[in-house]
PDB file of C-alpha atoms in Angstrom:
ATOM      1  CA  THR F   4      -4.459  -8.804  -2.244  1.00  0.00           C
ATOM      2  CA  THR F   5      -5.259 -10.239  -5.523  1.00  0.00           C
ATOM      3  CA  PHE F   6      -7.884  -9.763  -8.357  1.00  0.00           C
ATOM      4  CA  LYS F   7      -8.599 -13.195  -9.933  1.00  0.00           C
ATOM      5  CA  GLY F   8     -11.661 -13.345 -11.950  1.00  0.00           C
ATOM      6  CA  ALA F   9     -13.147  -9.899 -10.986  1.00  0.00           C
ATOM      7  CA  ILE F  10     -12.886  -9.267 -14.827  1.00  0.00           C
ATOM      8  CA  VAL F  11     -15.380 -11.068 -16.443  1.00  0.00           C
ATOM      9  CA  ALA F  12     -15.143 -10.023 -19.931  1.00  0.00           C
ATOM     10  CA  VAL F  13     -12.853  -7.401 -21.744  1.00  0.00           C
ATOM     11  CA  ASP F  14     -15.372  -6.273 -24.409  1.00  0.00           C
ATOM     12  CA  GLY F  15     -18.495  -7.834 -22.985  1.00  0.00           C
ATOM     13  CA  PRO F  16     -19.892 -11.393 -23.500  1.00  0.00           C
ATOM     14  CA  GLY F  17     -19.066 -12.909 -26.967  1.00  0.00           C
ATOM     15  CA  ALA F  18     -16.389 -10.503 -27.777  1.00  0.00           C
ATOM     16  CA  GLY F  19     -15.683 -10.782 -31.382  1.00  0.00           C
ATOM     17  CA  ASN F  20     -19.322 -11.963 -32.476  1.00  0.00           C
ATOM     18  CA  VAL F  21     -22.007  -9.567 -33.233  1.00  0.00           C
ATOM     19  CA  ASP F  22     -24.813 -12.048 -32.096  1.00  0.00           C
ATOM     20  CA  GLY F  23     -23.367 -12.278 -28.652  1.00  0.00           C
ATOM     21  CA  ALA F  24     -22.752 -15.910 -28.800  1.00  0.00           C
ATOM     22  CA  SER F  25     -19.331 -17.137 -27.531  1.00  0.00           C
ATOM     23  CA  PRO F  26     -16.534 -17.283 -30.392  1.00  0.00           C
ATOM     24  CA  GLY F  27     -16.623 -20.161 -32.429  1.00  0.00           C
ATOM     25  CA  THR F  28     -13.188 -21.154 -33.561  1.00  0.00           C
ATOM     26  CA  PRO F  29     -10.325 -22.176 -30.849  1.00  0.00           C
ATOM     27  CA  GLN F  30      -8.227 -19.281 -32.326  1.00  0.00           C
ATOM     28  CA  GLU F  31     -11.116 -16.870 -31.255  1.00  0.00           C
ATOM     29  CA  ARG F  32     -11.607 -18.283 -28.005  1.00  0.00           C
ATOM     30  CA  ALA F  33      -7.893 -18.257 -27.344  1.00  0.00           C
ATOM     31  CA  THR F  34      -7.582 -14.607 -28.248  1.00  0.00           C
ATOM     32  CA  ALA F  35     -10.237 -13.574 -26.010  1.00  0.00           C
ATOM     33  CA  ALA F  36      -8.750 -15.617 -23.037  1.00  0.00           C
ATOM     34  CA  ALA F  37      -5.464 -13.963 -23.771  1.00  0.00           C
ATOM     35  CA  ALA F  38      -7.411 -10.390 -23.670  1.00  0.00           C
ATOM     36  CA  ARG F  39      -8.880 -11.350 -20.533  1.00  0.00           C
ATOM     37  CA  ALA F  40      -5.587 -12.561 -18.975  1.00  0.00           C
ATOM     38  CA  ARG F  41      -3.920  -9.272 -19.952  1.00  0.00           C
ATOM     39  CA  ALA F  42      -6.630  -7.027 -18.350  1.00  0.00           C
ATOM     40  CA  GLU F  43      -6.506  -9.421 -15.095  1.00  0.00           C
ATOM     41  CA  PHE F  44      -2.586  -9.002 -14.986  1.00  0.00           C
ATOM     42  CA  LYS F  45      -2.674  -5.268 -15.312  1.00  0.00           C
ATOM     43  CA  ALA F  46      -5.496  -4.988 -12.474  1.00  0.00           C
ATOM     44  CA  ASP F  47      -3.276  -7.351 -10.280  1.00  0.00           C
ATOM     45  CA  VAL F  48      -0.091  -5.476 -10.843  1.00  0.00           C
ATOM     46  CA  GLY F  49      -1.979  -2.104 -10.349  1.00  0.00           C
ATOM     47  CA  LEU F  50      -3.417  -3.587  -7.060  1.00  0.00           C
ATOM     48  CA  ALA F  51      -0.117  -4.670  -5.961  1.00  0.00           C
ATOM     49  CA  ALA F  52       1.513  -1.251  -6.628  1.00  0.00           C
ATOM     50  CA  ILE F  53      -1.222   0.153  -4.507  1.00  0.00           C
ATOM     51  CA  ASP F  54      -0.853  -2.068  -1.787  1.00  0.00           C
ATOM     52  CA  PHE F  55       3.124  -1.803  -1.706  1.00  0.00           C
ATOM     53  CA  PHE F  56       3.298   2.054  -2.112  1.00  0.00           C
ATOM     54  CA  GLY F  57       0.529   2.421   0.046  1.00  0.00           C
ATOM     55  CA  SER F  58       2.445   0.414   2.812  1.00  0.00           C
ATOM     56  CA  LEU F  59       5.218   2.379   2.340  1.00  0.00           C
ATOM     57  CA  ILE F  60       3.706   5.472   2.905  1.00  0.00           C
ATOM     58  CA  ALA F  61       1.479   4.234   5.841  1.00  0.00           C
ATOM     59  CA  LEU F  62       4.857   3.195   7.697  1.00  0.00           C
ATOM     60  CA  PHE F  63       6.776   6.479   7.130  1.00  0.00           C
ATOM     61  CA  ILE F  64       3.903   8.651   7.959  1.00  0.00           C
ATOM     62  CA  GLY F  65       2.787   6.422  10.789  1.00  0.00           C
ATOM     63  CA  VAL F  66       6.361   6.323  12.297  1.00  0.00           C
ATOM     64  CA  GLY F  67       6.729   9.994  11.969  1.00  0.00           C
ATOM     65  CA  LEU F  68       3.523  11.390  13.350  1.00  0.00           C
ATOM     66  CA  VAL F  69       4.300  10.958  17.187  1.00  0.00           C
ATOM     67  CA  SER F  70       7.994  10.650  16.758  1.00  0.00           C
ATOM     68  CA  LYS F  71       8.478  14.194  15.330  1.00  0.00           C
ATOM     69  CA  GLU F  72       6.241  15.612  18.013  1.00  0.00           C
ATOM     70  CA  ILE F  73       8.519  13.995  20.540  1.00  0.00           C
ATOM     71  CA  GLU F  74      11.836  15.217  18.927  1.00  0.00           C
ATOM     72  CA  ARG F  75      10.566  18.817  18.481  1.00  0.00           C
ATOM     73  CA  ARG F  76       9.252  18.570  22.045  1.00  0.00           C
ATOM     74  CA  SER F  77       5.792  20.101  20.563  1.00  0.00           C
ATOM     75  CA  LEU F  78       4.159  17.002  22.390  1.00  0.00           C
ATOM     76  CA  TYR F  79       4.605  18.070  25.947  1.00  0.00           C
ATOM     77  CA  PRO F  80       2.658  21.578  25.876  1.00  0.00           C
ATOM     78  CA  LEU F  81      -0.171  19.552  24.032  1.00  0.00           C
ATOM     79  CA  LEU F  82      -0.360  16.793  26.829  1.00  0.00           C
ATOM     80  CA  ALA F  83      -0.326  19.645  29.424  1.00  0.00           C
ATOM     81  CA  LYS F  84      -3.505  21.142  28.197  1.00  0.00           C
ATOM     82  CA  PRO F  85      -6.739  19.492  28.711  1.00  0.00           C
ATOM     83  CA  LEU F  86      -6.229  17.025  26.057  1.00  0.00           C
ATOM     84  CA  SER F  87      -5.845  13.269  27.137  1.00  0.00           C
ATOM     85  CA  ARG F  88      -3.275  11.046  25.392  1.00  0.00           C
ATOM     86  CA  ASP F  89      -6.125   8.912  24.031  1.00  0.00           C
ATOM     87  CA  GLU F  90      -7.444  11.961  22.333  1.00  0.00           C
ATOM     88  CA  PHE F  91      -4.146  13.023  20.967  1.00  0.00           C
ATOM     89  CA  LEU F  92      -3.752   9.456  19.639  1.00  0.00           C
ATOM     90  CA  ILE F  93      -7.111   9.199  18.189  1.00  0.00           C
ATOM     91  CA  GLY F  94      -6.681  12.624  16.408  1.00  0.00           C
ATOM     92  CA  LYS F  95      -3.330  11.432  14.834  1.00  0.00           C
ATOM     93  CA  ALA F  96      -4.893   8.199  13.892  1.00  0.00           C
ATOM     94  CA  ALA F  97      -8.018  10.084  12.034  1.00  0.00           C
ATOM     95  CA  GLY F  98      -5.482  12.524  10.218  1.00  0.00           C
ATOM     96  CA  LEU F  99      -3.294   9.167   8.972  1.00  0.00           C
ATOM     97  CA  ALA F 100      -6.641   7.430   8.008  1.00  0.00           C
ATOM     98  CA  TYR F 101      -7.469  10.523   5.964  1.00  0.00           C
ATOM     99  CA  THR F 102      -4.092  10.894   4.389  1.00  0.00           C
ATOM    100  CA  LEU F 103      -4.158   7.139   3.382  1.00  0.00           C
ATOM    101  CA  LEU F 104      -7.587   7.484   1.896  1.00  0.00           C
ATOM    102  CA  ALA F 105      -6.549  10.594   0.019  1.00  0.00           C
ATOM    103  CA  ASN F 106      -3.470   8.371  -1.395  1.00  0.00           C
ATOM    104  CA  VAL F 107      -5.473   5.417  -2.062  1.00  0.00           C
ATOM    105  CA  VAL F 108      -8.036   7.421  -4.068  1.00  0.00           C
ATOM    106  CA  VAL F 109      -5.334   8.960  -6.156  1.00  0.00           C
ATOM    107  CA  MET F 110      -3.773   5.605  -6.913  1.00  0.00           C
ATOM    108  CA  THR F 111      -7.053   4.075  -7.775  1.00  0.00           C
ATOM    109  CA  LEU F 112      -7.698   6.770 -10.084  1.00  0.00           C
ATOM    110  CA  GLY F 113      -4.508   6.128 -11.618  1.00  0.00           C
ATOM    111  CA  LEU F 114      -5.460   2.341 -11.985  1.00  0.00           C
ATOM    112  CA  TYR F 115      -8.659   3.087 -13.445  1.00  0.00           C
ATOM    113  CA  LEU F 116      -6.854   5.787 -16.208  1.00  0.00           C
ATOM    114  CA  THR F 117      -4.366   3.055 -17.170  1.00  0.00           C
ATOM    115  CA  LEU F 118      -6.960   0.317 -17.665  1.00  0.00           C
ATOM    116  CA  LEU F 119      -8.952   2.853 -19.708  1.00  0.00           C
ATOM    117  CA  MET F 120      -6.123   4.013 -21.772  1.00  0.00           C
ATOM    118  CA  THR F 121      -5.518   0.464 -22.412  1.00  0.00           C
ATOM    119  CA  ARG F 122      -8.984   0.086 -23.511  1.00  0.00           C
ATOM    120  CA  ARG F 123     -10.021  -2.473 -21.169  1.00  0.00           C
ATOM    121  CA  ALA F 124     -13.273  -2.793 -19.366  1.00  0.00           C
ATOM    122  CA  LEU F 125     -13.584  -0.987 -16.018  1.00  0.00           C
ATOM    123  CA  ASP F 126     -14.674  -3.098 -13.809  1.00  0.00           C
ATOM    124  CA  PRO F 127     -16.328  -1.708 -10.346  1.00  0.00           C
ATOM    125  CA  SER F 128     -15.348  -5.025  -8.441  1.00  0.00           C
ATOM    126  CA  LEU F 129     -11.852  -3.401  -8.185  1.00  0.00           C
ATOM    127  CA  LEU F 130     -13.174  -1.160  -5.695  1.00  0.00           C
ATOM    128  CA  LYS F 131     -14.056  -4.094  -3.396  1.00  0.00           C
ATOM    129  CA  ALA F 132     -10.178  -5.089  -3.715  1.00  0.00           C
ATOM    130  CA  VAL F 133      -9.076  -1.596  -3.038  1.00  0.00           C
ATOM    131  CA  TYR F 134     -11.416  -1.079   0.052  1.00  0.00           C
ATOM    132  CA  GLY F 135      -9.447  -4.353   1.234  1.00  0.00           C
ATOM    133  CA  ILE F 136      -5.929  -2.873   0.553  1.00  0.00           C
ATOM    134  CA  TYR F 137      -7.252   0.353   2.274  1.00  0.00           C
ATOM    135  CA  LEU F 138      -8.264  -1.582   5.544  1.00  0.00           C
ATOM    136  CA  GLY F 139      -4.772  -3.361   5.463  1.00  0.00           C
ATOM    137  CA  LEU F 140      -3.271   0.136   5.186  1.00  0.00           C
ATOM    138  CA  LEU F 141      -5.099   1.472   8.011  1.00  0.00           C
ATOM    139  CA  LEU F 142      -3.862  -1.531  10.297  1.00  0.00           C
ATOM    140  CA  VAL F 143      -0.295  -1.069   9.095  1.00  0.00           C
ATOM    141  CA  GLY F 144      -0.659   2.855   9.343  1.00  0.00           C
ATOM    142  CA  GLU F 145      -2.234   2.698  13.196  1.00  0.00           C
ATOM    143  CA  PHE F 146       0.399  -0.195  14.109  1.00  0.00           C
ATOM    144  CA  ALA F 147       3.218   2.104  13.049  1.00  0.00           C
ATOM    145  CA  LEU F 148       1.572   5.034  14.712  1.00  0.00           C
ATOM    146  CA  VAL F 149       1.424   3.202  17.952  1.00  0.00           C
ATOM    147  CA  PHE F 150       4.538   1.087  17.991  1.00  0.00           C
ATOM    148  CA  GLY F 151       6.626   3.095  15.512  1.00  0.00           C
ATOM    149  CA  ARG F 152       9.226   4.819  17.262  1.00  0.00           C
ATOM    150  CA  ASP F 153      10.028   1.627  19.378  1.00  0.00           C
ATOM    151  CA  LEU F 154      10.045  -0.728  16.299  1.00  0.00           C
ATOM    152  CA  LEU F 155      12.401   2.137  14.488  1.00  0.00           C
ATOM    153  CA  GLN F 156      14.714   2.196  17.359  1.00  0.00           C
ATOM    154  CA  ARG F 157      14.787  -1.784  17.538  1.00  0.00           C
ATOM    155  CA  GLY F 158      15.236  -1.879  13.733  1.00  0.00           C
ATOM    156  CA  ILE F 159      18.242   0.348  13.829  1.00  0.00           C
ATOM    157  CA  GLN F 160      19.887  -1.564  16.569  1.00  0.00           C
ATOM    158  CA  VAL F 161      19.168  -4.922  14.422  1.00  0.00           C
ATOM    159  CA  LEU F 162      20.670  -3.098  11.334  1.00  0.00           C
ATOM    160  CA  ASP F 163      23.737  -1.904  13.604  1.00  0.00           C
ATOM    161  CA  ALA F 164      24.334  -5.454  14.881  1.00  0.00           C
ATOM    162  CA  LEU F 165      24.300  -7.085  11.546  1.00  0.00           C
ATOM    163  CA  GLN F 166      26.507  -4.485  10.345  1.00  0.00           C
ATOM    164  CA  GLY F 167      29.141  -5.115  13.175  1.00  0.00           C
ATOM    165  CA  GLU F 168      28.565  -9.164  12.359  1.00  0.00           C
ATOM    166  CA  LEU F 169      29.360  -8.452   8.865  1.00  0.00           C
ATOM    167  CA  HIS F 170      32.602  -6.325   9.647  1.00  0.00           C
ATOM    168  CA  SER F 171      33.619  -9.073  12.163  1.00  0.00           C
ATOM    169  CA  ASN F 172      33.557 -12.019   9.839  1.00  0.00           C
ATOM    170  CA  ARG F 173      35.277 -10.476   6.868  1.00  0.00           C
ATOM    171  CA  VAL F 174      37.915 -12.538   5.442  1.00  0.00           C
ATOM    172  CA  SER F 175      40.825 -10.990   3.941  1.00  0.00           C
ATOM    173  CA  VAL F 176      43.211 -12.521   1.279  1.00  0.00           C
ATOM    174  CA  ASP F 177      46.604 -11.213   0.644  1.00  0.00           C
ATOM    175  CA  LEU F 178      47.664 -11.573  -2.990  1.00  0.00           C
TER     176      LEU F 178
END
């Protein structure tokens, strides 16, 4: 998710002029453009961090929700009660969604505080990008919730196969 063009101006229209007109000299225009580029870069890096760390959180929590229930064998008594598997998974999915929402809110507040501390304009259109990131994190988390244990086992098998392949292809040189 990128944040191209959402920051319209750093200090408002005509930064550097009292009358609100656009800056006159090429140096003033270049300075204003550089300030906008820095603000846009900080917002892009912040959004990328929210997306990356949120994805890690969604994967680890999503995979762990059901697999821990199975490993601890606490899932079986739950399913013996008048609770369907669908209701169980919907409850886990709702809990994951609320956890991801809390994480995204905290990370977004951190991004806004960072932009505020660097004296950049706080643009509410950042929230549109954060909302898109949150929807993507929901997809990642729910996918990990449903298929997580199988994907985790398959990933371990692939890593074991790669490790075995690397060990079998070692070249030894005697000096």
